[in-house]
């Protein structure tokens, strides 16, 4: 390798490639690099070539105009060949097959970018269903059959089904990470109580926080533990403490903040599209929490489905393989046969109306006031 792999968080990835090292012969994505290491072939998935790549989205291949390619700091001979999701990248290298104890003719199949393959694996195929991914980065995505230019409140990205698209709402940075941060603050006390009950720390917190009323007795959390670069002054905020509040109020308030924040992001996207949804699929580590999903259901006033299995991304990758091998009749048939719902959460109407009122009259207005204070503290504390 002539240059280290750049993390997706590296700011340089938001700009076209700059050729500074003549030892660099090829420029590719992480999926292209991994595919090369697996197969020895210079192929990549078109479904992972977003933003700073000279991709013609109409044909899912590189632009045929050398001038356009040059605008991205590249030459055609520097780029891997592209295949579509659900097609073959190559065959696993013989020496690698021997090392792993595999047959030497095992094909390696292309998928797409991480969130797009999660959408596929979560079974999102209807226009009125949205996926919420409850991970360190919390995002939500809908599936559509057309691209969208000049979006303001969402990011249109390539789907894991060729010539389909997924729209990603604005995200929550350090979303479920905030729960881990809070668990670490409690420390050994949490571990001890959970151990005595024979349950996980998350289960213990959820069990105790279920007894806290909706709204956490007035404790409001604003989730800016990692602000966006254009608003560096923002910090995480908790408002409204009094003698009623316990650590379980804090925990529930964090979950409610996640739910209200992602709802507002989704509402912004749907308003721009002039569309609605009528059900939610929740995936990721946070989807293991019954309390989190019930709060989501109450916030949106919609049913929330938790899928069976541990990884929607892995399921999406498997569906791409099923399609290639012809085990099922295409992507949608594979979804119907392999994606199952483990549990569905239905909204409590009283809680739904409460959260609507809280969101409209408090949460949406909070940053108007906290921003002004944080602008004063930022020069002092950074």
Short mmCIF file of C-alpha atoms in Angstrom, two decimals:
data_model
loop_
_atom_site.label_atom_id
_atom_site.label_comp_id
_atom_site.label_asym_id
_atom_site.label_seq_id
_atom_site.Cartn_x
_atom_site.Cartn_y
_atom_site.Cartn_z
CA UNK A 1 0.00 0.00 0.00
CA UNK A 2 1.34 3.41 -0.94
CA UNK A 3 -1.05 5.26 1.38
CA UNK A 4 -2.92 4.30 4.57
CA UNK A 5 -6.65 3.70 4.37
CA UNK A 6 -8.63 6.83 5.29
CA UNK A 7 -11.45 6.57 7.81
CA UNK A 8 -14.88 7.68 6.59
CA UNK A 9 -14.67 10.36 9.30
CA UNK A 10 -11.54 11.87 7.67
CA UNK A 11 -12.41 15.31 6.29
CA UNK A 12 -10.30 14.63 3.20
CA UNK A 13 -12.91 12.13 2.02
CA UNK A 14 -15.42 14.94 1.50
CA UNK A 15 -13.23 16.35 -1.29
CA UNK A 16 -11.91 14.95 -4.58
CA UNK A 17 -8.73 12.89 -4.52
CA UNK A 18 -5.44 14.81 -4.75
CA UNK A 19 -2.63 12.85 -6.42
CA UNK A 20 0.50 13.58 -4.40
CA UNK A 21 2.33 10.25 -4.49
CA UNK A 22 3.33 8.65 -7.80
CA UNK A 23 3.65 5.30 -6.02
CA UNK A 24 -0.17 5.25 -5.94
CA UNK A 25 -1.35 3.28 -8.96
CA UNK A 26 -4.98 2.61 -7.97
CA UNK A 27 -7.48 4.60 -5.90
CA UNK A 28 -10.40 2.69 -4.48
CA UNK A 29 -12.89 2.41 -1.63
CA UNK A 30 -12.59 0.17 1.42
CA UNK A 31 -14.86 -2.37 -0.28
CA UNK A 32 -12.64 -2.29 -3.36
CA UNK A 33 -9.55 -2.89 -1.24
CA UNK A 34 -11.16 -5.75 0.69
CA UNK A 35 -12.48 -7.27 -2.54
CA UNK A 36 -8.99 -7.14 -4.03
CA UNK A 37 -7.48 -8.82 -0.97
CA UNK A 38 -10.12 -11.56 -1.18
CA UNK A 39 -10.05 -12.16 -4.94
CA UNK A 40 -6.98 -10.52 -6.44
CA UNK A 41 -9.33 -8.81 -8.91
CA UNK A 42 -9.43 -5.04 -9.44
CA UNK A 43 -13.21 -4.81 -9.02
CA UNK A 44 -15.45 -2.83 -6.68
CA UNK A 45 -19.16 -2.42 -6.03
CA UNK A 46 -20.81 0.59 -7.65
CA UNK A 47 -23.04 0.75 -4.57
CA UNK A 48 -20.19 2.11 -2.45
CA UNK A 49 -18.92 4.85 -4.77
CA UNK A 50 -20.64 7.89 -3.33
CA UNK A 51 -19.81 11.61 -3.25
CA UNK A 52 -16.22 12.09 -4.47
CA UNK A 53 -16.23 9.54 -7.27
CA UNK A 54 -16.90 10.06 -11.01
CA UNK A 55 -19.85 7.66 -10.99
CA UNK A 56 -22.62 7.85 -13.56
CA UNK A 57 -25.59 6.94 -11.37
CA UNK A 58 -27.78 6.28 -14.40
CA UNK A 59 -25.69 3.29 -15.48
CA UNK A 60 -23.87 2.50 -12.21
CA UNK A 61 -20.50 2.73 -13.91
CA UNK A 62 -17.72 5.26 -14.26
CA UNK A 63 -18.28 8.32 -16.40
CA UNK A 64 -17.04 7.83 -19.94
CA UNK A 65 -15.87 11.46 -20.04
CA UNK A 66 -12.17 11.72 -19.14
CA UNK A 67 -12.64 15.39 -18.28
CA UNK A 68 -15.23 14.52 -15.61
CA UNK A 69 -12.92 11.85 -14.19
CA UNK A 70 -10.10 14.41 -14.11
CA UNK A 71 -12.30 16.76 -12.05
CA UNK A 72 -12.06 14.13 -9.30
CA UNK A 73 -8.24 14.12 -9.50
CA UNK A 74 -8.24 10.71 -11.21
CA UNK A 75 -7.54 8.89 -14.46
CA UNK A 76 -9.62 5.93 -15.66
CA UNK A 77 -6.66 3.56 -15.34
CA UNK A 78 -6.47 4.41 -11.63
CA UNK A 79 -10.00 3.14 -10.99
CA UNK A 80 -11.16 -0.42 -10.36
CA UNK A 81 -13.84 -1.85 -12.64
CA UNK A 82 -17.34 -1.69 -11.19
CA UNK A 83 -19.98 -4.37 -10.68
CA UNK A 84 -23.50 -3.86 -9.42
CA UNK A 85 -24.76 -5.07 -6.02
CA UNK A 86 -25.71 -8.73 -6.26
CA UNK A 87 -23.06 -9.42 -8.90
CA UNK A 88 -19.71 -11.21 -8.66
CA UNK A 89 -16.57 -9.33 -7.65
CA UNK A 90 -14.42 -12.35 -8.30
CA UNK A 91 -13.46 -15.76 -6.91
CA UNK A 92 -11.66 -16.16 -3.63
CA UNK A 93 -7.89 -16.50 -4.05
CA UNK A 94 -6.72 -20.12 -3.95
CA UNK A 95 -4.14 -19.56 -1.20
CA UNK A 96 -6.75 -17.79 0.92
CA UNK A 97 -9.27 -20.58 0.32
CA UNK A 98 -6.70 -23.12 1.50
CA UNK A 99 -5.89 -21.06 4.59
CA UNK A 100 -9.58 -20.75 5.52
CA UNK A 101 -10.51 -24.31 4.59
CA UNK A 102 -12.85 -23.24 1.77
CA UNK A 103 -13.41 -24.53 -1.74
CA UNK A 104 -11.31 -22.71 -4.32
CA UNK A 105 -14.29 -21.71 -6.49
CA UNK A 106 -16.17 -19.68 -3.84
CA UNK A 107 -17.52 -16.47 -5.42
CA UNK A 108 -17.26 -13.09 -3.66
CA UNK A 109 -20.43 -11.03 -4.17
CA UNK A 110 -20.86 -7.27 -4.16
CA UNK A 111 -23.28 -5.44 -1.87
CA UNK A 112 -23.39 -1.68 -1.22
CA UNK A 113 -22.57 0.91 1.44
CA UNK A 114 -23.21 -0.01 5.06
CA UNK A 115 -26.54 1.76 5.63
CA UNK A 116 -27.92 0.69 2.26
CA UNK A 117 -27.19 -2.96 2.98
CA UNK A 118 -28.83 -2.52 6.40
CA UNK A 119 -31.98 -1.30 4.65
CA UNK A 120 -31.95 -4.41 2.49
CA UNK A 121 -31.37 -6.71 5.47
CA UNK A 122 -34.08 -5.03 7.54
CA UNK A 123 -36.63 -5.82 4.83
CA UNK A 124 -37.52 -2.24 3.91
CA UNK A 125 -39.26 -2.34 0.53
CA UNK A 126 -42.54 -0.45 1.04
CA UNK A 127 -42.76 3.30 0.55
CA UNK A 128 -44.50 3.87 3.88
CA UNK A 129 -41.93 2.02 6.05
CA UNK A 130 -38.81 3.59 7.53
CA UNK A 131 -35.74 1.99 9.10
CA UNK A 132 -34.16 3.53 12.20
CA UNK A 133 -30.64 2.33 12.94
CA UNK A 134 -29.95 2.63 16.68
CA UNK A 135 -26.18 2.51 16.79
CA UNK A 136 -23.37 4.85 17.77
CA UNK A 137 -24.50 6.93 14.79
CA UNK A 138 -28.31 6.99 14.73
CA UNK A 139 -29.87 7.43 11.32
CA UNK A 140 -33.06 6.58 9.49
CA UNK A 141 -33.64 5.56 5.88
CA UNK A 142 -36.48 5.05 3.43
CA UNK A 143 -36.33 3.17 0.13
CA UNK A 144 -37.27 4.80 -3.18
CA UNK A 145 -37.11 4.00 -6.89
CA UNK A 146 -35.81 7.39 -8.01
CA UNK A 147 -32.80 9.57 -7.28
CA UNK A 148 -33.28 12.99 -5.72
CA UNK A 149 -31.23 16.08 -6.52
CA UNK A 150 -30.65 19.07 -4.25
CA UNK A 151 -32.05 17.46 -1.11
CA UNK A 152 -31.81 19.70 1.96
CA UNK A 153 -32.91 17.56 4.92
CA UNK A 154 -31.67 14.15 3.80
CA UNK A 155 -28.95 12.44 1.77
CA UNK A 156 -29.97 10.32 -1.26
CA UNK A 157 -27.63 7.35 -1.54
CA UNK A 158 -27.40 4.27 -3.73
CA UNK A 159 -29.37 1.27 -2.51
CA UNK A 160 -28.17 -2.33 -2.27
CA UNK A 161 -30.61 -3.09 -5.11
CA UNK A 162 -29.32 -1.72 -8.44
CA UNK A 163 -31.05 1.46 -9.64
CA UNK A 164 -32.89 1.86 -6.35
CA UNK A 165 -32.12 4.55 -3.80
CA UNK A 166 -32.31 5.11 -0.07
CA UNK A 167 -32.79 8.51 1.52
CA UNK A 168 -30.99 9.02 4.82
CA UNK A 169 -32.30 11.63 7.25
CA UNK A 170 -30.03 13.88 9.29
CA UNK A 171 -28.28 11.78 11.92
CA UNK A 172 -27.57 11.81 15.66
CA UNK A 173 -23.84 11.63 16.26
CA UNK A 174 -22.86 9.60 19.34
CA UNK A 175 -26.44 8.39 19.69
CA UNK A 176 -26.48 5.10 21.59
CA UNK A 177 -22.89 5.88 22.61
CA UNK A 178 -24.49 8.32 25.07
CA UNK A 179 -26.04 5.33 26.85
CA UNK A 180 -22.59 3.72 27.15
CA UNK A 181 -21.20 7.00 28.46
CA UNK A 182 -23.89 7.09 31.13
CA UNK A 183 -23.32 3.44 32.09
CA UNK A 184 -19.64 4.20 32.63
CA UNK A 185 -20.56 7.09 34.89
CA UNK A 186 -22.60 4.79 37.13
CA UNK A 187 -19.78 2.27 37.07
CA UNK A 188 -19.44 -0.56 39.56
CA UNK A 189 -22.77 0.12 41.26
CA UNK A 190 -24.62 -0.69 38.02
CA UNK A 191 -22.56 -3.82 37.40
CA UNK A 192 -23.17 -5.04 40.95
CA UNK A 193 -26.96 -4.57 40.88
CA UNK A 194 -27.29 -6.19 37.45
CA UNK A 195 -25.11 -9.12 38.49
CA UNK A 196 -27.18 -9.77 41.61
CA UNK A 197 -30.34 -9.95 39.47
CA UNK A 198 -28.65 -12.15 36.86
CA UNK A 199 -29.35 -9.72 34.02
CA UNK A 200 -27.30 -7.40 31.82
CA UNK A 201 -26.60 -3.80 32.75
CA UNK A 202 -28.89 -2.59 29.95
CA UNK A 203 -31.70 -4.85 31.12
CA UNK A 204 -31.33 -3.54 34.66
CA UNK A 205 -31.48 0.09 33.49
CA UNK A 206 -34.49 -0.61 31.29
CA UNK A 207 -36.29 -2.41 34.09
CA UNK A 208 -35.81 0.49 36.50
CA UNK A 209 -36.51 3.22 33.93
CA UNK A 210 -39.83 1.63 32.98
CA UNK A 211 -41.11 2.91 36.32
CA UNK A 212 -40.20 6.49 35.37
CA UNK A 213 -43.14 8.33 33.76
CA UNK A 214 -43.05 9.60 30.18
CA UNK A 215 -41.16 12.88 30.14
CA UNK A 216 -38.86 11.79 32.98
CA UNK A 217 -40.59 14.17 35.42
CA UNK A 218 -39.46 17.19 33.41
CA UNK A 219 -35.84 16.21 32.77
CA UNK A 220 -34.99 17.22 29.18
CA UNK A 221 -31.82 16.04 27.44
CA UNK A 222 -30.32 17.70 24.36
CA UNK A 223 -28.06 15.27 22.50
CA UNK A 224 -25.08 17.31 21.38
CA UNK A 225 -22.29 15.20 22.88
CA UNK A 226 -20.58 15.45 19.46
CA UNK A 227 -21.60 18.65 17.66
CA UNK A 228 -21.50 19.24 13.92
CA UNK A 229 -18.45 21.19 12.71
CA UNK A 230 -20.57 24.22 11.73
CA UNK A 231 -21.86 24.54 15.33
CA UNK A 232 -18.81 23.61 17.43
CA UNK A 233 -20.13 25.45 20.49
CA UNK A 234 -22.95 22.98 21.07
CA UNK A 235 -22.64 20.58 24.01
CA UNK A 236 -24.85 17.96 25.59
CA UNK A 237 -27.36 19.53 27.95
CA UNK A 238 -29.74 18.24 30.64
CA UNK A 239 -32.40 20.66 31.85
CA UNK A 240 -34.89 20.59 34.70
CA UNK A 241 -33.31 18.70 37.60
CA UNK A 242 -35.11 18.61 40.94
CA UNK A 243 -35.32 16.30 43.97
CA UNK A 244 -37.46 13.75 42.13
CA UNK A 245 -34.74 12.78 39.72
CA UNK A 246 -32.64 9.63 39.96
CA UNK A 247 -30.11 8.00 37.68
CA UNK A 248 -33.00 6.15 36.05
CA UNK A 249 -34.65 9.45 35.16
CA UNK A 250 -31.40 10.46 33.48
CA UNK A 251 -31.30 7.18 31.57
CA UNK A 252 -34.90 7.45 30.37
CA UNK A 253 -34.37 11.10 29.45
CA UNK A 254 -31.48 10.07 27.18
CA UNK A 255 -33.68 7.50 25.43
CA UNK A 256 -36.47 10.05 25.04
CA UNK A 257 -34.01 12.57 23.60
CA UNK A 258 -32.88 10.01 21.03
CA UNK A 259 -36.47 9.28 20.04
CA UNK A 260 -37.58 12.92 19.82
CA UNK A 261 -34.44 13.98 17.96
CA UNK A 262 -34.69 11.29 15.28
CA UNK A 263 -38.42 11.99 14.91
CA UNK A 264 -37.71 15.63 14.19
CA UNK A 265 -35.04 14.66 11.66
CA UNK A 266 -37.45 12.25 9.97
CA UNK A 267 -40.25 14.82 9.98
CA UNK A 268 -37.95 17.29 8.22
CA UNK A 269 -37.19 14.73 5.51
CA UNK A 270 -40.83 13.70 5.05
CA UNK A 271 -42.01 17.31 4.92
CA UNK A 272 -39.50 18.04 2.16
CA UNK A 273 -40.76 15.00 0.24
CA UNK A 274 -44.43 15.68 1.09
CA UNK A 275 -44.77 12.06 2.22
CA UNK A 276 -45.79 10.06 5.29
CA UNK A 277 -44.88 6.76 6.91
CA UNK A 278 -47.05 4.31 8.82
CA UNK A 279 -44.57 1.87 10.38
CA UNK A 280 -40.99 1.69 11.65
CA UNK A 281 -38.34 -1.02 11.63
CA UNK A 282 -35.69 -0.55 14.34
CA UNK A 283 -32.29 -2.22 14.06
CA UNK A 284 -28.90 -1.95 15.74
CA UNK A 285 -27.80 -2.44 19.33
CA UNK A 286 -30.39 -0.03 20.71
CA UNK A 287 -33.18 -2.09 19.16
CA UNK A 288 -32.56 -4.79 21.77
CA UNK A 289 -34.15 -2.51 24.37
CA UNK A 290 -37.92 -2.98 24.77
CA UNK A 291 -38.06 0.38 26.54
CA UNK A 292 -36.29 2.18 23.70
CA UNK A 293 -38.65 0.73 21.10
CA UNK A 294 -41.74 1.47 23.19
CA UNK A 295 -40.61 5.08 23.56
CA UNK A 296 -40.10 5.24 19.79
CA UNK A 297 -43.57 3.83 19.19
CA UNK A 298 -45.13 6.29 21.63
CA UNK A 299 -43.19 9.22 20.15
CA UNK A 300 -44.20 8.50 16.55
CA UNK A 301 -47.63 7.06 17.32
CA UNK A 302 -46.74 4.16 15.00
CA UNK A 303 -45.96 0.44 15.32
CA UNK A 304 -42.25 -0.35 15.67
CA UNK A 305 -40.93 -3.74 14.53
CA UNK A 306 -37.81 -5.43 15.85
CA UNK A 307 -36.41 -7.89 13.32
CA UNK A 308 -35.18 -11.35 14.27
CA UNK A 309 -31.42 -11.83 14.17
CA UNK A 310 -28.42 -9.83 15.33
CA UNK A 311 -27.27 -7.96 12.21
CA UNK A 312 -29.37 -6.49 9.42
CA UNK A 313 -26.18 -5.64 7.52
CA UNK A 314 -25.12 -9.30 7.52
CA UNK A 315 -28.64 -10.29 6.44
CA UNK A 316 -28.49 -7.76 3.61
CA UNK A 317 -25.15 -9.16 2.45
CA UNK A 318 -26.63 -12.67 2.53
CA UNK A 319 -29.62 -11.51 0.46
CA UNK A 320 -27.17 -10.21 -2.18
CA UNK A 321 -25.61 -13.69 -2.27
CA UNK A 322 -29.04 -15.36 -2.52
CA UNK A 323 -29.82 -13.16 -5.50
CA UNK A 324 -26.54 -14.00 -7.23
CA UNK A 325 -26.92 -17.74 -6.64
CA UNK A 326 -30.57 -17.70 -7.76
CA UNK A 327 -31.74 -19.31 -4.51
CA UNK A 328 -34.68 -16.92 -4.53
CA UNK A 329 -36.32 -15.01 -7.36
CA UNK A 330 -34.50 -11.72 -6.88
CA UNK A 331 -33.94 -9.35 -3.97
CA UNK A 332 -37.58 -8.89 -2.92
CA UNK A 333 -38.33 -12.61 -2.93
CA UNK A 334 -35.23 -13.16 -0.78
CA UNK A 335 -36.50 -10.52 1.66
CA UNK A 336 -39.87 -12.26 1.91
CA UNK A 337 -38.21 -15.59 2.70
CA UNK A 338 -35.49 -14.47 5.09
CA UNK A 339 -36.48 -11.29 6.99
CA UNK A 340 -38.68 -12.01 10.00
CA UNK A 341 -40.15 -9.81 12.74
CA UNK A 342 -39.33 -10.83 16.31
CA UNK A 343 -41.63 -8.39 18.11
CA UNK A 344 -43.87 -5.41 17.37
CA UNK A 345 -44.43 -2.49 19.75
CA UNK A 346 -47.68 -0.50 19.57
CA UNK A 347 -48.12 3.11 20.73
CA UNK A 348 -49.76 4.17 23.96
CA UNK A 349 -52.08 6.96 22.79
CA UNK A 350 -51.81 8.93 26.04
CA UNK A 351 -48.01 8.88 25.90
CA UNK A 352 -48.08 9.78 22.21
CA UNK A 353 -50.10 12.93 22.81
CA UNK A 354 -47.83 13.81 25.74
CA UNK A 355 -44.68 13.47 23.63
CA UNK A 356 -46.25 15.53 20.83
CA UNK A 357 -46.93 18.36 23.25
CA UNK A 358 -43.49 18.10 24.88
CA UNK A 359 -41.76 18.09 21.50
CA UNK A 360 -43.67 21.01 19.99
CA UNK A 361 -43.61 23.27 23.03
CA UNK A 362 -40.26 22.46 24.66
CA UNK A 363 -37.80 20.25 22.78
CA UNK A 364 -37.96 22.03 19.42
CA UNK A 365 -37.45 25.38 21.14
CA UNK A 366 -34.73 24.43 23.63
CA UNK A 367 -31.68 25.10 21.43
CA UNK A 368 -32.86 28.64 20.73
CA UNK A 369 -31.95 29.35 24.36
CA UNK A 370 -29.15 26.88 25.12
CA UNK A 371 -27.20 27.89 21.99
CA UNK A 372 -26.82 31.44 23.27
CA UNK A 373 -25.40 30.27 26.62
CA UNK A 374 -23.07 27.74 24.98
CA UNK A 375 -21.73 30.38 22.59
CA UNK A 376 -20.53 32.20 25.73
CA UNK A 377 -18.94 29.14 27.34
CA UNK A 378 -17.24 27.84 24.16
CA UNK A 379 -14.42 30.45 24.11
CA UNK A 380 -13.65 29.56 27.73
CA UNK A 381 -13.86 25.78 27.73
CA UNK A 382 -13.76 24.86 24.05
#
